[in-house]
PDB file of C-alpha atoms and ligand atoms in Angstrom:
ATOM      1  CA  MET A 229      -1.058  13.562 -17.650  1.00 41.00           C
ATOM      2  CA  THR A 230      -4.607  14.520 -16.709  1.00 43.00           C
ATOM      3  CA  LEU A 231      -7.088  12.986 -14.348  1.00 47.00           C
ATOM      4  CA  GLY A 232      -9.617  12.865 -17.161  1.00 51.00           C
ATOM      5  CA  LEU A 233      -7.871   9.833 -18.657  1.00 60.00           C
ATOM      6  CA  PHE A 234      -8.681   7.833 -15.566  1.00 71.00           C
ATOM      7  CA  ASP A 235     -11.574   6.887 -13.359  1.00 75.00           C
ATOM      8  CA  ASP A 236     -11.522   8.468  -9.935  1.00 78.00           C
ATOM      9  CA  LEU A 237     -12.504   7.672  -6.394  1.00 80.00           C
ATOM     10  CA  PRO A 238     -14.476  10.134  -4.233  1.00 78.00           C
ATOM     11  CA  ALA A 239     -12.633  12.631  -2.016  1.00 78.00           C
ATOM     12  CA  THR A 240     -15.024  12.251   0.905  1.00 71.00           C
ATOM     13  CA  PRO A 241     -16.541   9.146   2.532  1.00 65.00           C
ATOM     14  CA  GLN A 242     -19.551   8.071   0.545  1.00 59.00           C
ATOM     15  CA  ALA A 243     -21.462   4.804   0.912  1.00 51.00           C
ATOM     16  CA  PRO A 244     -21.408   2.188  -0.502  1.00 47.00           C
ATOM     17  CA  GLU A 245     -18.113   2.930  -2.187  1.00 58.00           C
ATOM     18  CA  CYS A 246     -16.200   3.383   1.072  1.00 68.00           C
ATOM     19  CA  ALA A 247     -12.836   4.131  -0.544  1.00 83.00           C
ATOM     20  CA  VAL A 248     -11.566   7.670  -0.789  1.00 90.00           C
ATOM     21  CA  VAL A 249      -8.525   9.268  -2.354  1.00 93.00           C
ATOM     22  CA  LEU A 250      -7.054  12.225  -0.505  1.00 95.00           C
ATOM     23  CA  ARG A 251      -5.126  13.974  -3.252  1.00 96.00           C
ATOM     24  CA  GLY A 252      -1.757  15.348  -2.108  1.00 97.00           C
ATOM     25  CA  LEU A 253      -2.453  14.807   1.584  1.00 98.00           C
ATOM     26  CA  ALA A 254       1.086  13.493   2.180  1.00 98.00           C
ATOM     27  CA  LEU A 255       2.889  16.216   0.207  1.00 98.00           C
ATOM     28  CA  PRO A 256       3.983  18.258   3.268  1.00 98.00           C
ATOM     29  CA  GLN A 257       5.569  15.168   4.873  1.00 98.00           C
ATOM     30  CA  ALA A 258       6.953  13.566   1.703  1.00 98.00           C
ATOM     31  CA  ALA A 259      10.624  14.307   2.407  1.00 98.00           C
ATOM     32  CA  ALA A 260      10.329  13.141   6.011  1.00 98.00           C
ATOM     33  CA  LEU A 261       8.493   9.981   4.927  1.00 98.00           C
ATOM     34  CA  LEU A 262      11.204   9.111   2.411  1.00 98.00           C
ATOM     35  CA  GLN A 263      13.935   9.747   4.983  1.00 98.00           C
ATOM     36  CA  ALA A 264      12.122   7.406   7.351  1.00 98.00           C
ATOM     37  CA  VAL A 265      11.891   4.783   4.584  1.00 99.00           C
ATOM     38  CA  ASP A 266      15.692   4.997   4.238  1.00 98.00           C
ATOM     39  CA  ALA A 267      16.108   4.514   7.996  1.00 98.00           C
ATOM     40  CA  VAL A 268      13.823   1.460   7.967  1.00 98.00           C
ATOM     41  CA  THR A 269      15.506  -0.125   4.951  1.00 98.00           C
ATOM     42  CA  ALA A 270      18.966   0.347   6.497  1.00 98.00           C
ATOM     43  CA  GLN A 271      17.818  -2.190   9.117  1.00 98.00           C
ATOM     44  CA  ALA A 272      15.362  -4.257   7.081  1.00 98.00           C
ATOM     45  CA  PRO A 273      16.384  -4.076   3.397  1.00 98.00           C
ATOM     46  CA  PHE A 274      13.921  -4.326   0.517  1.00 98.00           C
ATOM     47  CA  ARG A 275      13.573  -7.882  -0.759  1.00 98.00           C
ATOM     48  CA  HIS A 276      11.578  -9.722  -3.428  1.00 98.00           C
ATOM     49  CA  LEU A 277       9.323 -12.201  -1.639  1.00 98.00           C
ATOM     50  CA  ILE A 278       8.339 -15.557  -3.113  1.00 97.00           C
ATOM     51  CA  THR A 279       4.620 -16.311  -3.490  1.00 96.00           C
ATOM     52  CA  PRO A 280       3.205 -19.564  -2.101  1.00 96.00           C
ATOM     53  CA  GLY A 281       3.131 -20.726  -5.737  1.00 96.00           C
ATOM     54  CA  GLY A 282       6.890 -20.164  -6.088  1.00 97.00           C
ATOM     55  CA  GLN A 283       6.894 -16.913  -8.116  1.00 96.00           C
ATOM     56  CA  ARG A 284       9.272 -14.063  -7.275  1.00 97.00           C
ATOM     57  CA  MET A 285       7.235 -10.887  -6.704  1.00 96.00           C
ATOM     58  CA  SER A 286       8.318  -7.994  -8.927  1.00 96.00           C
ATOM     59  CA  VAL A 287       7.540  -5.525  -6.113  1.00 98.00           C
ATOM     60  CA  ALA A 288      10.326  -5.277  -3.511  1.00 98.00           C
ATOM     61  CA  MET A 289       8.997  -5.134   0.051  1.00 98.00           C
ATOM     62  CA  THR A 290       9.899  -4.526   3.659  1.00 98.00           C
ATOM     63  CA  ASN A 291       7.990  -3.582   6.823  1.00 98.00           C
ATOM     64  CA  SER A 292       8.011  -1.431   9.904  1.00 98.00           C
ATOM     65  CA  GLY A 293       5.914  -1.766  13.034  1.00 98.00           C
ATOM     66  CA  ALA A 294       5.189  -4.557  15.498  1.00 98.00           C
ATOM     67  CA  LEU A 295       4.040  -6.807  12.645  1.00 98.00           C
ATOM     68  CA  GLY A 296       5.245  -7.258   9.089  1.00 98.00           C
ATOM     69  CA  TRP A 297       3.604  -8.951   6.102  1.00 98.00           C
ATOM     70  CA  ILE A 298       5.560 -11.761   4.502  1.00 97.00           C
ATOM     71  CA  SER A 299       5.085 -14.373   1.827  1.00 97.00           C
ATOM     72  CA  ASP A 300       6.995 -17.570   1.183  1.00 97.00           C
ATOM     73  CA  ARG A 301       6.354 -21.166   0.118  1.00 96.00           C
ATOM     74  CA  GLY A 302       4.417 -21.620   3.356  1.00 96.00           C
ATOM     75  CA  GLY A 303       1.857 -18.906   2.558  1.00 96.00           C
ATOM     76  CA  TYR A 304       1.016 -15.273   3.290  1.00 96.00           C
ATOM     77  CA  ARG A 305       1.085 -14.090   6.915  1.00 96.00           C
ATOM     78  CA  TYR A 306       2.134 -11.455   9.412  1.00 97.00           C
ATOM     79  CA  GLY A 307       5.103 -11.986  11.711  1.00 97.00           C
ATOM     80  CA  SER A 308       6.938  -9.965  14.344  1.00 98.00           C
ATOM     81  CA  THR A 309      10.431 -10.640  12.991  1.00 98.00           C
ATOM     82  CA  ASP A 310      12.188 -10.110   9.694  1.00 98.00           C
ATOM     83  CA  PRO A 311      12.937 -13.587   8.329  1.00 97.00           C
ATOM     84  CA  THR A 312      16.100 -12.351   6.601  1.00 95.00           C
ATOM     85  CA  THR A 313      17.723 -11.003   9.796  1.00 95.00           C
ATOM     86  CA  GLY A 314      15.787 -12.767  12.560  1.00 97.00           C
ATOM     87  CA  LEU A 315      15.357  -9.360  14.226  1.00 98.00           C
ATOM     88  CA  PRO A 316      12.100  -7.568  15.084  1.00 98.00           C
ATOM     89  CA  TRP A 317      10.878  -5.286  12.292  1.00 98.00           C
ATOM     90  CA  PRO A 318      12.056  -1.669  12.765  1.00 98.00           C
ATOM     91  CA  SER A 319       9.570   0.297  14.851  1.00 98.00           C
ATOM     92  CA  MET A 320       7.066   2.395  12.954  1.00 98.00           C
ATOM     93  CA  PRO A 321       8.424   5.927  12.446  1.00 98.00           C
ATOM     94  CA  ALA A 322       6.351   8.617  14.192  1.00 98.00           C
ATOM     95  CA  VAL A 323       5.834  10.470  10.902  1.00 98.00           C
ATOM     96  CA  PHE A 324       4.271   7.293   9.431  1.00 98.00           C
ATOM     97  CA  ARG A 325       2.009   6.715  12.425  1.00 98.00           C
ATOM     98  CA  GLN A 326       0.755  10.291  12.519  1.00 98.00           C
ATOM     99  CA  LEU A 327      -0.001  10.480   8.792  1.00 98.00           C
ATOM    100  CA  ALA A 328      -1.871   7.160   8.845  1.00 98.00           C
ATOM    101  CA  HIS A 329      -3.951   8.309  11.796  1.00 98.00           C
ATOM    102  CA  ASP A 330      -4.752  11.686  10.252  1.00 98.00           C
ATOM    103  CA  ALA A 331      -5.606  10.252   6.826  1.00 97.00           C
ATOM    104  CA  ALA A 332      -7.942   7.660   8.356  1.00 95.00           C
ATOM    105  CA  GLU A 333      -9.641  10.368  10.388  1.00 95.00           C
ATOM    106  CA  ALA A 334     -10.103  12.536   7.289  1.00 94.00           C
ATOM    107  CA  ALA A 335     -11.752   9.563   5.582  1.00 92.00           C
ATOM    108  CA  GLY A 336     -14.151   8.931   8.441  1.00 90.00           C
ATOM    109  CA  TYR A 337     -12.200   6.411  10.540  1.00 93.00           C
ATOM    110  CA  PRO A 338     -11.094   8.194  13.741  1.00 94.00           C
ATOM    111  CA  GLY A 339      -8.662   6.522  16.135  1.00 96.00           C
ATOM    112  CA  PHE A 340      -6.750   4.417  13.592  1.00 97.00           C
ATOM    113  CA  ALA A 341      -3.627   2.989  15.250  1.00 97.00           C
ATOM    114  CA  PRO A 342      -1.795   0.764  12.735  1.00 98.00           C
ATOM    115  CA  ASP A 343       0.599  -1.931  13.953  1.00 98.00           C
ATOM    116  CA  ALA A 344       1.991  -2.766  10.500  1.00 98.00           C
ATOM    117  CA  CYS A 345       3.349  -0.694   7.640  1.00 98.00           C
ATOM    118  CA  LEU A 346       4.201  -2.601   4.484  1.00 98.00           C
ATOM    119  CA  ILE A 347       6.619  -0.665   2.299  1.00 98.00           C
ATOM    120  CA  ASN A 348       6.501  -1.472  -1.430  1.00 98.00           C
ATOM    121  CA  ARG A 349       9.116  -0.389  -3.953  1.00 98.00           C
ATOM    122  CA  TYR A 350       8.241  -0.334  -7.656  1.00 98.00           C
ATOM    123  CA  GLU A 351      10.537   0.168 -10.625  1.00 98.00           C
ATOM    124  CA  CYS A 352       9.481   0.722 -14.199  1.00 97.00           C
ATOM    125  CA  GLY A 353       7.641  -2.455 -15.315  1.00 97.00           C
ATOM    126  CA  THR A 354       6.832  -3.595 -11.790  1.00 97.00           C
ATOM    127  CA  ARG A 355       3.223  -4.635 -11.262  1.00 96.00           C
ATOM    128  CA  LEU A 356       1.027  -5.997  -8.506  1.00 96.00           C
ATOM    129  CA  SER A 357      -1.637  -8.416  -9.663  1.00 94.00           C
ATOM    130  CA  LEU A 358      -5.219  -8.215  -8.437  1.00 95.00           C
ATOM    131  CA  HIS A 359      -5.506  -9.384  -4.845  1.00 95.00           C
ATOM    132  CA  GLN A 360      -7.473  -8.939  -1.640  1.00 94.00           C
ATOM    133  CA  ASP A 361      -5.841  -7.894   1.635  1.00 93.00           C
ATOM    134  CA  ARG A 362      -7.136 -10.649   3.888  1.00 92.00           C
ATOM    135  CA  ASP A 363      -4.271 -11.714   6.144  1.00 93.00           C
ATOM    136  CA  GLU A 364      -5.138  -9.265   8.922  1.00 91.00           C
ATOM    137  CA  GLY A 365      -6.690 -10.446  12.202  1.00 87.00           C
ATOM    138  CA  ASN A 366      -9.987  -8.776  11.409  1.00 85.00           C
ATOM    139  CA  TYR A 367     -11.402  -6.427   8.807  1.00 92.00           C
ATOM    140  CA  ASP A 368     -12.844  -3.825  11.167  1.00 90.00           C
ATOM    141  CA  HIS A 369     -10.040  -1.359  10.523  1.00 94.00           C
ATOM    142  CA  PRO A 370      -9.377   0.545   7.320  1.00 94.00           C
ATOM    143  CA  ILE A 371      -6.226   0.399   5.222  1.00 95.00           C
ATOM    144  CA  VAL A 372      -4.332   3.596   4.505  1.00 97.00           C
ATOM    145  CA  SER A 373      -2.131   3.628   1.393  1.00 97.00           C
ATOM    146  CA  VAL A 374       0.366   6.409   0.615  1.00 98.00           C
ATOM    147  CA  SER A 375       1.909   6.901  -2.849  1.00 98.00           C
ATOM    148  CA  LEU A 376       5.325   8.549  -3.256  1.00 98.00           C
ATOM    149  CA  GLY A 377       7.513   9.077  -6.315  1.00 98.00           C
ATOM    150  CA  ILE A 378       6.551   8.176  -9.868  1.00 98.00           C
ATOM    151  CA  PRO A 379       2.864   7.722 -10.729  1.00 98.00           C
ATOM    152  CA  ALA A 380       0.954   4.476 -10.946  1.00 97.00           C
ATOM    153  CA  ILE A 381      -2.363   3.278 -12.285  1.00 96.00           C
ATOM    154  CA  PHE A 382      -4.183   1.633  -9.424  1.00 95.00           C
ATOM    155  CA  LEU A 383      -6.781  -1.008 -10.256  1.00 94.00           C
ATOM    156  CA  TRP A 384      -9.860  -0.824  -8.081  1.00 92.00           C
ATOM    157  CA  GLY A 385     -11.887  -3.944  -8.644  1.00 92.00           C
ATOM    158  CA  GLY A 386     -14.965  -5.548  -7.147  1.00 91.00           C
ATOM    159  CA  SER A 387     -15.711  -8.293  -4.684  1.00 91.00           C
ATOM    160  CA  GLU A 388     -14.893 -10.992  -7.271  1.00 93.00           C
ATOM    161  CA  ARG A 389     -11.553 -11.328  -9.042  1.00 94.00           C
ATOM    162  CA  ALA A 390     -13.272 -11.274 -12.449  1.00 94.00           C
ATOM    163  CA  ASP A 391     -15.142  -8.004 -11.771  1.00 93.00           C
ATOM    164  CA  LYS A 392     -14.150  -5.147 -14.039  1.00 93.00           C
ATOM    165  CA  ALA A 393     -11.563  -2.904 -12.381  1.00 92.00           C
ATOM    166  CA  ARG A 394     -11.494   0.884 -12.543  1.00 91.00           C
ATOM    167  CA  ARG A 395      -8.169   2.525 -13.338  1.00 93.00           C
ATOM    168  CA  VAL A 396      -7.296   5.201 -10.819  1.00 93.00           C
ATOM    169  CA  GLY A 397      -4.202   7.378 -11.313  1.00 95.00           C
ATOM    170  CA  LEU A 398      -2.149   7.784  -8.131  1.00 97.00           C
ATOM    171  CA  TRP A 399       0.481  10.489  -7.885  1.00 97.00           C
ATOM    172  CA  HIS A 400       3.178  11.519  -5.408  1.00 98.00           C
ATOM    173  CA  GLY A 401       1.503  12.485  -2.138  1.00 98.00           C
ATOM    174  CA  ASP A 402      -1.872  10.851  -2.794  1.00 97.00           C
ATOM    175  CA  VAL A 403      -3.407   8.806   0.021  1.00 97.00           C
ATOM    176  CA  VAL A 404      -6.094   6.153  -0.467  1.00 95.00           C
ATOM    177  CA  VAL A 405      -8.185   4.966   2.485  1.00 94.00           C
ATOM    178  CA  TRP A 406     -10.639   2.125   2.440  1.00 90.00           C
ATOM    179  CA  GLY A 407     -12.562   0.060   4.897  1.00 89.00           C
ATOM    180  CA  GLY A 408     -16.048  -1.056   5.770  1.00 84.00           C
ATOM    181  CA  PRO A 409     -17.856  -2.948   3.003  1.00 81.00           C
ATOM    182  CA  ALA A 410     -15.002  -2.122   0.594  1.00 86.00           C
ATOM    183  CA  ARG A 411     -12.323  -3.658   2.810  1.00 89.00           C
ATOM    184  CA  LEU A 412     -12.085  -6.901   0.804  1.00 91.00           C
ATOM    185  CA  ARG A 413     -12.323  -5.433  -2.693  1.00 92.00           C
ATOM    186  CA  PHE A 414      -9.844  -6.767  -5.252  1.00 94.00           C
ATOM    187  CA  HIS A 415      -7.142  -4.281  -6.226  1.00 94.00           C
ATOM    188  CA  GLY A 416      -3.747  -4.127  -7.899  1.00 96.00           C
ATOM    189  CA  VAL A 417      -1.253  -1.928  -9.721  1.00 97.00           C
ATOM    190  CA  ARG A 418      -0.654  -1.848 -13.505  1.00 97.00           C
ATOM    191  CA  PRO A 419       2.943  -2.254 -14.720  1.00 97.00           C
ATOM    192  CA  LEU A 420       4.617   1.076 -14.035  1.00 97.00           C
ATOM    193  CA  ALA A 421       5.518   3.282 -16.981  1.00 97.00           C
ATOM    194  CA  GLU A 422       9.005   4.730 -17.178  1.00 97.00           C
ATOM    195  CA  ALA A 423       9.214   8.040 -15.329  1.00 97.00           C
ATOM    196  CA  THR A 424      11.388   9.912 -12.897  1.00 98.00           C
ATOM    197  CA  HIS A 425      10.545  11.974  -9.858  1.00 98.00           C
ATOM    198  CA  ALA A 426      12.755  14.576  -8.186  1.00 98.00           C
ATOM    199  CA  MET A 427      12.509  12.857  -4.790  1.00 98.00           C
ATOM    200  CA  THR A 428      12.713   9.152  -5.717  1.00 98.00           C
ATOM    201  CA  GLY A 429      14.364   8.950  -9.115  1.00 98.00           C
ATOM    202  CA  ALA A 430      12.829   6.144 -11.177  1.00 98.00           C
ATOM    203  CA  LEU A 431      10.951   4.591  -8.237  1.00 98.00           C
ATOM    204  CA  ARG A 432       7.490   4.514  -6.733  1.00 98.00           C
ATOM    205  CA  ILE A 433       7.303   3.924  -2.998  1.00 98.00           C
ATOM    206  CA  ASN A 434       3.973   2.856  -1.490  1.00 98.00           C
ATOM    207  CA  LEU A 435       3.255   2.640   2.227  1.00 98.00           C
ATOM    208  CA  THR A 436       0.245   0.592   3.320  1.00 98.00           C
ATOM    209  CA  PHE A 437      -0.817   0.815   6.916  1.00 98.00           C
ATOM    210  CA  ARG A 438      -2.909  -1.859   8.579  1.00 97.00           C
ATOM    211  CA  LYS A 439      -4.077  -3.002  11.971  1.00 97.00           C
ATOM    212  CA  ALA A 440      -2.991  -6.592  11.543  1.00 96.00           C
ATOM    213  CA  GLY A 441      -2.940  -8.020  15.071  1.00 92.00           C
TER     214      GLY A 441
HETATM  215  C1  MD6 P 546       0.211  -0.162  -4.008  1.00 55.28           C
HETATM  216  N1  MD6 P 546      -1.347  -1.281  -2.678  1.00 55.28           N
HETATM  217  O1  MD6 P 546      -0.513   0.816  -4.146  1.00 55.28           O
HETATM  218  C2  MD6 P 546      -0.333  -1.483  -3.573  1.00 55.28           C
HETATM  219  N2  MD6 P 546      -3.708  -2.779  -0.538  1.00 55.28           N
HETATM  220  O2  MD6 P 546       1.414  -0.151  -4.253  1.00 55.28           O
HETATM  221  C3  MD6 P 546      -2.106  -2.249  -2.152  1.00 55.28           C
HETATM  222  O3  MD6 P 546      -2.000  -3.418  -2.425  1.00 55.28           O
HETATM  223  C4  MD6 P 546      -3.113  -1.841  -1.238  1.00 55.28           C
HETATM  224  O4  MD6 P 546      -2.894   0.447  -1.803  1.00 55.28           O
HETATM  225  C5  MD6 P 546      -4.677  -2.452   0.313  1.00 55.28           C
HETATM  226  C6  MD6 P 546      -5.070  -1.155   0.502  1.00 55.28           C
HETATM  227  C7  MD6 P 546      -4.454  -0.179  -0.196  1.00 55.28           C
HETATM  228  C8  MD6 P 546      -3.472  -0.499  -1.101  1.00 55.28           C
HETATM  229 FE1   FE P 547      -3.303  -4.703  -1.242  1.00 55.28          FE
END
């Protein structure tokens, strides 16, 4: 696979785009991140949430941090407890917190202190349809997104759902950061192609860090 088949995002902050991809930034911590994912999911297992419209999401999700993102018949929202166990979400692992902070700083957002980390698990065929991330308390903080395991084609759209989306390849260790005027851009993930990765098998794991409260 080569980058030339895809569109790309800039590697340094650059208005008005305001999204950057930090290629391989998470590679040194990848094993520790995946170990921490296992520790989180031992307490708060992956589950397929139901959309407000009643559809089962093909992505399996869980959370760590003071707040976790959930969806059910009642809508999309953040909450401090895991609805499946009634317990608080597992605390955010230090290796998560540090990477999110450092990636945000590298992208031009110093001092990022996320209170929520949504963990997404994709299998071959799993997709995430175009959406905006708009359930957070305010949009002043960036979002940091870490890709681990098998590759994905990320869709980077515009401010309207119908806007043409760029296709951005994301590989193990890549980190995407966006904020500012780009904070509410539509985005999604194409159905994953079959692949395997030495560290995750046939899975892609995505961590998205937010300041939600
Ligand atoms: C994913 N990511 O890459 C899904 N949202 O698996 C997202 O939906 C996302 O990567 C906001 C900011 C960054 C993201
Ligand atoms: Fe999103």
